[in-house]
PDB file of C-alpha atoms in Angstrom:
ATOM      1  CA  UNK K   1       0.000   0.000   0.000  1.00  0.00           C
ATOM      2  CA  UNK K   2       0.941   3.308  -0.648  1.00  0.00           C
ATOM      3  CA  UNK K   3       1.800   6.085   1.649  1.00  0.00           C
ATOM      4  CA  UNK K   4       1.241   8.821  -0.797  1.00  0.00           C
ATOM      5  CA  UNK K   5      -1.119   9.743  -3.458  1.00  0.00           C
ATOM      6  CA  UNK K   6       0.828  12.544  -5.074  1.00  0.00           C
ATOM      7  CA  UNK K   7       4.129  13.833  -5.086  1.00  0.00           C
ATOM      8  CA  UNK K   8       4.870  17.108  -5.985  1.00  0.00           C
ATOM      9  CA  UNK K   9       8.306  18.650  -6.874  1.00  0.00           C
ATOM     10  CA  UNK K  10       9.760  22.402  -6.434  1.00  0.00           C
ATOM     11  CA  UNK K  11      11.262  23.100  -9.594  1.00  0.00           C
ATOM     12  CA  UNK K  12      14.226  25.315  -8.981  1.00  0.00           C
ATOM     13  CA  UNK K  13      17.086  23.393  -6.688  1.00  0.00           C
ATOM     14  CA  UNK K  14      15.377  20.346  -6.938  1.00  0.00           C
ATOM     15  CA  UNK K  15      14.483  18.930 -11.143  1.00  0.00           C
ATOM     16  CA  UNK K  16      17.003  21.528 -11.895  1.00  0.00           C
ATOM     17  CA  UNK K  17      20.216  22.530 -10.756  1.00  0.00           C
ATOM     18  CA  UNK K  18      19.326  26.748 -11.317  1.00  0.00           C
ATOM     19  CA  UNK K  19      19.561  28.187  -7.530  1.00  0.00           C
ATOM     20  CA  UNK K  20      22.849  28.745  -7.651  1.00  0.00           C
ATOM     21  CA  UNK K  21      22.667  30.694 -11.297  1.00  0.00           C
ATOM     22  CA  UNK K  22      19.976  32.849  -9.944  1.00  0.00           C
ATOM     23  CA  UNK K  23      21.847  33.802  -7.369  1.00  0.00           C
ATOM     24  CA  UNK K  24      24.891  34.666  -8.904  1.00  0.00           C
ATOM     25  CA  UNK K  25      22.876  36.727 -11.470  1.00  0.00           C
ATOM     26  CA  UNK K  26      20.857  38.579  -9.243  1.00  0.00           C
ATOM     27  CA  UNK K  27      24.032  39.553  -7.029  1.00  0.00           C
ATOM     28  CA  UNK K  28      25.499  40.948 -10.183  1.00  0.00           C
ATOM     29  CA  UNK K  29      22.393  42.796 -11.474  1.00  0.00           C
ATOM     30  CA  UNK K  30      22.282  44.163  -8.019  1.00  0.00           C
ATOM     31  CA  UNK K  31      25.400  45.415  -7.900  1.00  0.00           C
ATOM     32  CA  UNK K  32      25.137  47.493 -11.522  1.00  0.00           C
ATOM     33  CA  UNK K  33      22.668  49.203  -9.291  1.00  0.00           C
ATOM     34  CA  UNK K  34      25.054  49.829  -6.375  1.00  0.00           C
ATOM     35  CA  UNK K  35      23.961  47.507  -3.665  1.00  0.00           C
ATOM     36  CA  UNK K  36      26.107  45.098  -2.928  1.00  0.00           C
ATOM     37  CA  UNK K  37      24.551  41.604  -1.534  1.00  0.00           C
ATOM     38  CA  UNK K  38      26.525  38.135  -1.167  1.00  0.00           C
ATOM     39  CA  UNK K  39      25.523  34.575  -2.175  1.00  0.00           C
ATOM     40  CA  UNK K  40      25.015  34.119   2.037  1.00  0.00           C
ATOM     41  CA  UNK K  41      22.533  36.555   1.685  1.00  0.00           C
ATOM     42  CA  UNK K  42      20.473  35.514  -1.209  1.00  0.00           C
ATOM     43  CA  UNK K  43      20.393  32.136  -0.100  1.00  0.00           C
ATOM     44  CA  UNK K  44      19.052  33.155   3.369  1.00  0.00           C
ATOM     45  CA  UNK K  45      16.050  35.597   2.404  1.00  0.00           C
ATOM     46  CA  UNK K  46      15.395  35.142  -1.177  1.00  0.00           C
ATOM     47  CA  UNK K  47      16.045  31.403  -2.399  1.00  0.00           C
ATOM     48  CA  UNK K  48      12.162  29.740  -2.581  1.00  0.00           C
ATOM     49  CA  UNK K  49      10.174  33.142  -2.819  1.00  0.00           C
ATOM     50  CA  UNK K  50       8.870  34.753  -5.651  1.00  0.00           C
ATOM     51  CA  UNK K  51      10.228  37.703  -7.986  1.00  0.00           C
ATOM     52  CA  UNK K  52       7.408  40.118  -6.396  1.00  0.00           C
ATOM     53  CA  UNK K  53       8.560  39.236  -2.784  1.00  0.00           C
ATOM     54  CA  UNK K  54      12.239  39.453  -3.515  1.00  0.00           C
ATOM     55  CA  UNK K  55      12.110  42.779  -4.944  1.00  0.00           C
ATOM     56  CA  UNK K  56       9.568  44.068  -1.899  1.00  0.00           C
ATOM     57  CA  UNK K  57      12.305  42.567   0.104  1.00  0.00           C
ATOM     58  CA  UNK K  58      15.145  44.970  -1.362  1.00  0.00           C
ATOM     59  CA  UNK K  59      13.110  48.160  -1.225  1.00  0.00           C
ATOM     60  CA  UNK K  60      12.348  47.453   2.470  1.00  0.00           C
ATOM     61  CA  UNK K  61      15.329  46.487   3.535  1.00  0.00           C
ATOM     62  CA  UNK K  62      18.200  48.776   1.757  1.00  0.00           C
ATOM     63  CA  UNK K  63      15.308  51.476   0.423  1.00  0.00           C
ATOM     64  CA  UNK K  64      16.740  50.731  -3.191  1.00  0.00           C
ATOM     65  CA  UNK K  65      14.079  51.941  -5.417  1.00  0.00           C
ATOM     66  CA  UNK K  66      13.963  49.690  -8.467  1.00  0.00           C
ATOM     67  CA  UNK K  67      13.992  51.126 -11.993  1.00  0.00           C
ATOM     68  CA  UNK K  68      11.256  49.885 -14.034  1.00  0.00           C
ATOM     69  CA  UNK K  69      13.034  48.261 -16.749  1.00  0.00           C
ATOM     70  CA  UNK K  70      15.279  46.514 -14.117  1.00  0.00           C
ATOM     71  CA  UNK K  71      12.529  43.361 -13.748  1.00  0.00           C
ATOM     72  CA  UNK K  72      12.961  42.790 -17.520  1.00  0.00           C
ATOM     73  CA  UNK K  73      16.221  42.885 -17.590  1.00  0.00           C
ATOM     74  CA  UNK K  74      16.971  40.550 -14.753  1.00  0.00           C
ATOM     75  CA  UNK K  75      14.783  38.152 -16.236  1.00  0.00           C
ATOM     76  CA  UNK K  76      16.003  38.247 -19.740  1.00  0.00           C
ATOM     77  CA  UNK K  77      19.713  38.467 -18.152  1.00  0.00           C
ATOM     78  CA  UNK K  78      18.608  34.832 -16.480  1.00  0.00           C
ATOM     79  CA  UNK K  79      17.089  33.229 -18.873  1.00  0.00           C
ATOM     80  CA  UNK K  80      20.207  33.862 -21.020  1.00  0.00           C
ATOM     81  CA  UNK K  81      22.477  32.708 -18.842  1.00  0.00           C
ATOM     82  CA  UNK K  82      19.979  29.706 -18.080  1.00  0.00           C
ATOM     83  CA  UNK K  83      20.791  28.622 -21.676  1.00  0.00           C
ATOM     84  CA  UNK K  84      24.051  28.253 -21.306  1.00  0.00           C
ATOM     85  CA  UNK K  85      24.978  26.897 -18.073  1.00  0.00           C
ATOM     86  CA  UNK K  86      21.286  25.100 -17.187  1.00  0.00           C
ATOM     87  CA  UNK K  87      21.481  21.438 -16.088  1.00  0.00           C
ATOM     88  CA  UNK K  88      18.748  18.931 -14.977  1.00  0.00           C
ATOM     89  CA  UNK K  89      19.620  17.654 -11.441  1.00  0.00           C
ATOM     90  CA  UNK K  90      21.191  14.378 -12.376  1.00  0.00           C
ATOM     91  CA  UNK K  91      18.854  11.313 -12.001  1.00  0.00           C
ATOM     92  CA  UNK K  92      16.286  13.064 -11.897  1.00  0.00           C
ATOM     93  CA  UNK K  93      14.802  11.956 -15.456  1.00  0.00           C
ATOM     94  CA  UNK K  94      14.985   8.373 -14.473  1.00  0.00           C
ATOM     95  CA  UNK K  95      13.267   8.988 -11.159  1.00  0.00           C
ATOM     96  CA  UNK K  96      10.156  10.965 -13.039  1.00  0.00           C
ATOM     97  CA  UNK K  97       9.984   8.181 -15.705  1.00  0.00           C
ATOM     98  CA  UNK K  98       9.808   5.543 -12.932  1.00  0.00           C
ATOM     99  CA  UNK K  99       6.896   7.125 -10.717  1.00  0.00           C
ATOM    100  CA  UNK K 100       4.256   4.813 -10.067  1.00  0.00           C
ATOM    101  CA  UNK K 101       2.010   7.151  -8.602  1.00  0.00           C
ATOM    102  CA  UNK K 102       0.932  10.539  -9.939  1.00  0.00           C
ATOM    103  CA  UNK K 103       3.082  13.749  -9.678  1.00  0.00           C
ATOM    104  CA  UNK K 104       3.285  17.426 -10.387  1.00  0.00           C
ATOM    105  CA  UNK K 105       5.643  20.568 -10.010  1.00  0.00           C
ATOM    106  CA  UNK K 106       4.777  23.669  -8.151  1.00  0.00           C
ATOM    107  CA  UNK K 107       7.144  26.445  -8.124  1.00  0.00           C
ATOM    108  CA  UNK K 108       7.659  30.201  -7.585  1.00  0.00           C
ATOM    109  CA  UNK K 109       9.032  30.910 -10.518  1.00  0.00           C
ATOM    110  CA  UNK K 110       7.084  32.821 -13.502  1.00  0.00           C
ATOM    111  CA  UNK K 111       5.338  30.158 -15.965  1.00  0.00           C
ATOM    112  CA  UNK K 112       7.585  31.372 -18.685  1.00  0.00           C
ATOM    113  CA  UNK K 113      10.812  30.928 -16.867  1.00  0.00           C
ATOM    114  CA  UNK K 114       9.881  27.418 -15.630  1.00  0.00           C
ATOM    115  CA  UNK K 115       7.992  26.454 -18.638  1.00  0.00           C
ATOM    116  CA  UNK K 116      11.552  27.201 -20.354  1.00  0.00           C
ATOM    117  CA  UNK K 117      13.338  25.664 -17.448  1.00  0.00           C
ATOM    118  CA  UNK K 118      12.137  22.224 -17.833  1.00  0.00           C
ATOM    119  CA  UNK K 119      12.168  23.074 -21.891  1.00  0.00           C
ATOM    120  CA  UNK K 120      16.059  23.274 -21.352  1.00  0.00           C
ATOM    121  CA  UNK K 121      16.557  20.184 -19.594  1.00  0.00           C
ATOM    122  CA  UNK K 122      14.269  18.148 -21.738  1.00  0.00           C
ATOM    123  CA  UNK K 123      11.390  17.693 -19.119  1.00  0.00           C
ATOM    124  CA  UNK K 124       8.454  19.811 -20.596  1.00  0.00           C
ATOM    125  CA  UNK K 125       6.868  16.405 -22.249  1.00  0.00           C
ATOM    126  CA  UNK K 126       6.615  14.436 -18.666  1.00  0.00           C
ATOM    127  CA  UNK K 127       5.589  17.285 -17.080  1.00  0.00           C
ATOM    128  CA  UNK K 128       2.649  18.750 -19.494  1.00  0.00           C
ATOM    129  CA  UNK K 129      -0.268  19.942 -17.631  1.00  0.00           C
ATOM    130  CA  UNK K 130       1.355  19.704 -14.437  1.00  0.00           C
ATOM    131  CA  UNK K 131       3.093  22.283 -13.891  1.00  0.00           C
ATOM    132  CA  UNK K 132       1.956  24.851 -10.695  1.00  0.00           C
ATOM    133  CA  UNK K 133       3.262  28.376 -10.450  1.00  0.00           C
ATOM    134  CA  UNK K 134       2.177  31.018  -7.790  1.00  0.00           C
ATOM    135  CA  UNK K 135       0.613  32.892 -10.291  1.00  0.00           C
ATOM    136  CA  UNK K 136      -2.641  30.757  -9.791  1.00  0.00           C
ATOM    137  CA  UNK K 137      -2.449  31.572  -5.880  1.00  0.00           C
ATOM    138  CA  UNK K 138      -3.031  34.278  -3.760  1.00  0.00           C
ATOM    139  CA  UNK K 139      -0.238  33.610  -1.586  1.00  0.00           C
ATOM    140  CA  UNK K 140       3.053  32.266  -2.684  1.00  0.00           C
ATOM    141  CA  UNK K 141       5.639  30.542  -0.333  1.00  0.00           C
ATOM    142  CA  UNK K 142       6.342  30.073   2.522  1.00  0.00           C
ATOM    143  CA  UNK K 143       2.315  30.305   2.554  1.00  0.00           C
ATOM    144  CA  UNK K 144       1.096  26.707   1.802  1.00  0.00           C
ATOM    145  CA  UNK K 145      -1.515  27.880  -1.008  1.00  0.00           C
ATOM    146  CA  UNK K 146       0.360  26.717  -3.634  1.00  0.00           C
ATOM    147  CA  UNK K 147       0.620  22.713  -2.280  1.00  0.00           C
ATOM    148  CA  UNK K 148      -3.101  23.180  -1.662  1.00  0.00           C
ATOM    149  CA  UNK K 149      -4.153  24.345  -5.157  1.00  0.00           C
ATOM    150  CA  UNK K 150      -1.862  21.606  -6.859  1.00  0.00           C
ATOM    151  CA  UNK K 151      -3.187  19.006  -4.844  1.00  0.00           C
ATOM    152  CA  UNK K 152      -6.776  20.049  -5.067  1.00  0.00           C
ATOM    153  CA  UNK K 153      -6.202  19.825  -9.013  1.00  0.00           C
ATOM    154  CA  UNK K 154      -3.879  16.344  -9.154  1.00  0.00           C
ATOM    155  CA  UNK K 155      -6.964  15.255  -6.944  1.00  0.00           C
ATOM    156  CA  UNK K 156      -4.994  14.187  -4.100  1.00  0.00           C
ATOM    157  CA  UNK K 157      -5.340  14.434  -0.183  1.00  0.00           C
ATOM    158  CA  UNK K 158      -2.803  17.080   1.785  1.00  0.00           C
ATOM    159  CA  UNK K 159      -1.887  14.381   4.524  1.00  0.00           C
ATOM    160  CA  UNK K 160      -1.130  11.550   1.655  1.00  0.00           C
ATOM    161  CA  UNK K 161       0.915  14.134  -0.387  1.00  0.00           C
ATOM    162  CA  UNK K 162       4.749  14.342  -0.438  1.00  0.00           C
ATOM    163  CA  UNK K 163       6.789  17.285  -1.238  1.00  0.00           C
ATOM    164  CA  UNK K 164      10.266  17.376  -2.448  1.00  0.00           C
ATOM    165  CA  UNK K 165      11.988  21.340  -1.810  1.00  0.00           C
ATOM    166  CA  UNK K 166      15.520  22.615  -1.233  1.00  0.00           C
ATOM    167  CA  UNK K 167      14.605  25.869   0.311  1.00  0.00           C
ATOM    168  CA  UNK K 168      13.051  26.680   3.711  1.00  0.00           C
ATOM    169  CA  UNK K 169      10.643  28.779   2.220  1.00  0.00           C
ATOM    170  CA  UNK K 170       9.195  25.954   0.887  1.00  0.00           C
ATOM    171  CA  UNK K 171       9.446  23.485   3.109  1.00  0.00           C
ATOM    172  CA  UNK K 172       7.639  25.833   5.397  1.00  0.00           C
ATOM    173  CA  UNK K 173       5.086  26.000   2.742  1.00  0.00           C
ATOM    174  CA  UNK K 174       4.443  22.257   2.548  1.00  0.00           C
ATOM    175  CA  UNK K 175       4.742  21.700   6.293  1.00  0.00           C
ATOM    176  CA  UNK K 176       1.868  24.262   6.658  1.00  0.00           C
ATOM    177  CA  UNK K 177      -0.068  22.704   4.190  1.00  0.00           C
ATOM    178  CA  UNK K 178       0.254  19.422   6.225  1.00  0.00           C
ATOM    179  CA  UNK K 179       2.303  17.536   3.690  1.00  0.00           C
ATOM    180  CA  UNK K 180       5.269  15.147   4.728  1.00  0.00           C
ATOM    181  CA  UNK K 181       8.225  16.621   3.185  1.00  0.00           C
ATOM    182  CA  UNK K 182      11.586  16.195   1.842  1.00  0.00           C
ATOM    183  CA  UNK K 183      14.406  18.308   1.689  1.00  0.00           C
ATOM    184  CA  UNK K 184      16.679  18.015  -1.132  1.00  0.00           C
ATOM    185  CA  UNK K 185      19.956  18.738  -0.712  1.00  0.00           C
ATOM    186  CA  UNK K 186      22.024  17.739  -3.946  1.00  0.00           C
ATOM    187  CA  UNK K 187      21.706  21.237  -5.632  1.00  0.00           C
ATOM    188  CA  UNK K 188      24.908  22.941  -6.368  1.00  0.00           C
ATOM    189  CA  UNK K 189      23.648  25.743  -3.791  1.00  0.00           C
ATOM    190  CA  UNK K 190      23.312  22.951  -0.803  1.00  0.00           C
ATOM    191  CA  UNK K 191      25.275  19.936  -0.310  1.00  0.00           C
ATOM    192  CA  UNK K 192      24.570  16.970   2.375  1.00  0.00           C
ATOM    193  CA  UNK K 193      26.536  19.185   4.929  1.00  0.00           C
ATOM    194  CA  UNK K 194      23.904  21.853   5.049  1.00  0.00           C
ATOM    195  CA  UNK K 195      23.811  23.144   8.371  1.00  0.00           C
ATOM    196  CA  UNK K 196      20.247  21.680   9.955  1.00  0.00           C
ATOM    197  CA  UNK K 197      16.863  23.416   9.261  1.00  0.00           C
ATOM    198  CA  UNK K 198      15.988  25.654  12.100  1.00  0.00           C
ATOM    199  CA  UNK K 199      12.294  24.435  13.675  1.00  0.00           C
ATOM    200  CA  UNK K 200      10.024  25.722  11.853  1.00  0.00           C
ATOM    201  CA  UNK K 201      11.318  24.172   8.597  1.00  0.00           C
ATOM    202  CA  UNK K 202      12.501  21.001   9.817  1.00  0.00           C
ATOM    203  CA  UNK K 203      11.461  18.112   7.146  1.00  0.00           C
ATOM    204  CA  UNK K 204      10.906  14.913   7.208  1.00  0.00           C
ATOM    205  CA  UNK K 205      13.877  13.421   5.781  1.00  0.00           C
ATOM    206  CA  UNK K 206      16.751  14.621   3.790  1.00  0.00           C
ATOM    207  CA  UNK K 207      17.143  13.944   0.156  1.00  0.00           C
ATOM    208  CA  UNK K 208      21.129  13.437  -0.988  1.00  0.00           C
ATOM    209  CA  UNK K 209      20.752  12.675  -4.291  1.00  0.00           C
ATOM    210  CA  UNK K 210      17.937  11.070  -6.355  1.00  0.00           C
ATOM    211  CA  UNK K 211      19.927   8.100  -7.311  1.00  0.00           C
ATOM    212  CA  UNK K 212      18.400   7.377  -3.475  1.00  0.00           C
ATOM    213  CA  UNK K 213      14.902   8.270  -3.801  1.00  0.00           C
ATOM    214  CA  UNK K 214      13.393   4.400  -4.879  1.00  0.00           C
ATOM    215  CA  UNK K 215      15.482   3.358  -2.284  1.00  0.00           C
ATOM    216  CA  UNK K 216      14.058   5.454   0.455  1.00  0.00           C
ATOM    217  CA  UNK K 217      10.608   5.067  -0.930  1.00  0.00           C
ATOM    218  CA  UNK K 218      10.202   1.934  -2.915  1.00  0.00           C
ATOM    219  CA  UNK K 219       6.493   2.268  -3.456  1.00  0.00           C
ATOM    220  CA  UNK K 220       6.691   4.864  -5.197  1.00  0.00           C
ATOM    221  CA  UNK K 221       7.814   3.150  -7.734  1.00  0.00           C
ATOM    222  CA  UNK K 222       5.758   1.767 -10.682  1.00  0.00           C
ATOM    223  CA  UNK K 223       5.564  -1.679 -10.695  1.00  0.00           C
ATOM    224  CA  UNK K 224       7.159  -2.951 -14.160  1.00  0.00           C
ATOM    225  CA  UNK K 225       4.984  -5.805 -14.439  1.00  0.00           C
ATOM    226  CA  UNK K 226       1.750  -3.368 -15.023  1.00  0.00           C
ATOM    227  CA  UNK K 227       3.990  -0.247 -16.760  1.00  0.00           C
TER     228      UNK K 227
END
């Protein structure tokens, strides 16, 4: 018998190995602009959250008053540098070709950006008409609206859904929506020595690598015999 119904994946830091590019290119954007942030930094307050939330984040904190035109530039800088250096977290094809029960991505990121995300890496065709952003939510992360709204459309209870994230935001997100979750932990940006979570975003269970993840869960697996 199955534990879960569903499992839903964060996009960014966990099917693809992007956190770390983000952050790098916001830094530098940031800095054109004068304010000069660190990787530390980004990872602790912006990693997980939305593009709306990070930039109310700067003007509130260092009263940096945007320029109009800078949103469309980081986004185009990104998505440029996405196409170059973008990888898909490594096993992670095999592990979403294997799934033996139904699963979905919800992430923060603008549909276009992870629509061409997952285009990049070659996962747009198993992910088709599952993909979640907080665009379709009131509230993004660390608010657990958008692991409600996905599991409300894949059909599947909150208590028998699992969520795989890399960021605290997120796993804040899920724990509030009263889904078991994983952290991941193989992204470029993390590694298994990431210091632990602090309380309110403790998960589950860590996730090394996804070369592990039929091995931690082997029900989740679909059963060859009726593939």
């Amino acid at each position: 018998m199955n534990e879960f119904d569903l499992v839903i994946f964060d996009c960014d830091g966990v099917l693809i190995d992007s956190e770390i590019i983000s952050a790098r290119m916001l830094v530098a954007e940031l800095a054109r602009l004068g304010l000069q942030i660190d990787l530390s930094y980004v990872e602790r307050h912006f990693l997980g959250r939305s593009y709306p939330v990070v930039m109310d984040t700067i003007r509130r904190e260092f009263g940096l008053d945007l320029p109009d035109a800078f949103e469309a530039q980081y986004r185009e800088a990104l998505l440029a540098a996405f196409r170059q250096d973008l990888r898909v977290v490594p096993h992670v094809p095999e592990v979403l070709a294997a799934m033996g029960v139904p699963f979905c991505v919800a992430t923060s990121s603008s549909p276009r950006r992870a629509e061409m995300s997952l285009a990049l890496v070659g996962l747009s065709g198993c992910v088709a008409g599952r993909l979640f952003t907080s665009t379709m939510v009131a509230r993004g992360k660390p608010a657990p609206d958008l692991f409600l709204h996905a599991a409300a459309r894949m059909g599947a209870a909150p208590a028998r859904t699992l969520v795989i994230e890399d960021t605290l935001t997120g796993i804040r997100a899920g724990l509030a929506a009263g889904m078991t979750v994983w952290r991941f932990v193989g992204g470029s940006h993390l590694g298994p020595d990431t210091p632990l979570e602090p309380e309110d975003a403790r998960p589950h269970r860590r996730l090394v690598a996804f070369s592990q993840f039929f091995q931690i869960a082997p029900t989740l697996k679909q059963d060859p015999q009726t593939a």
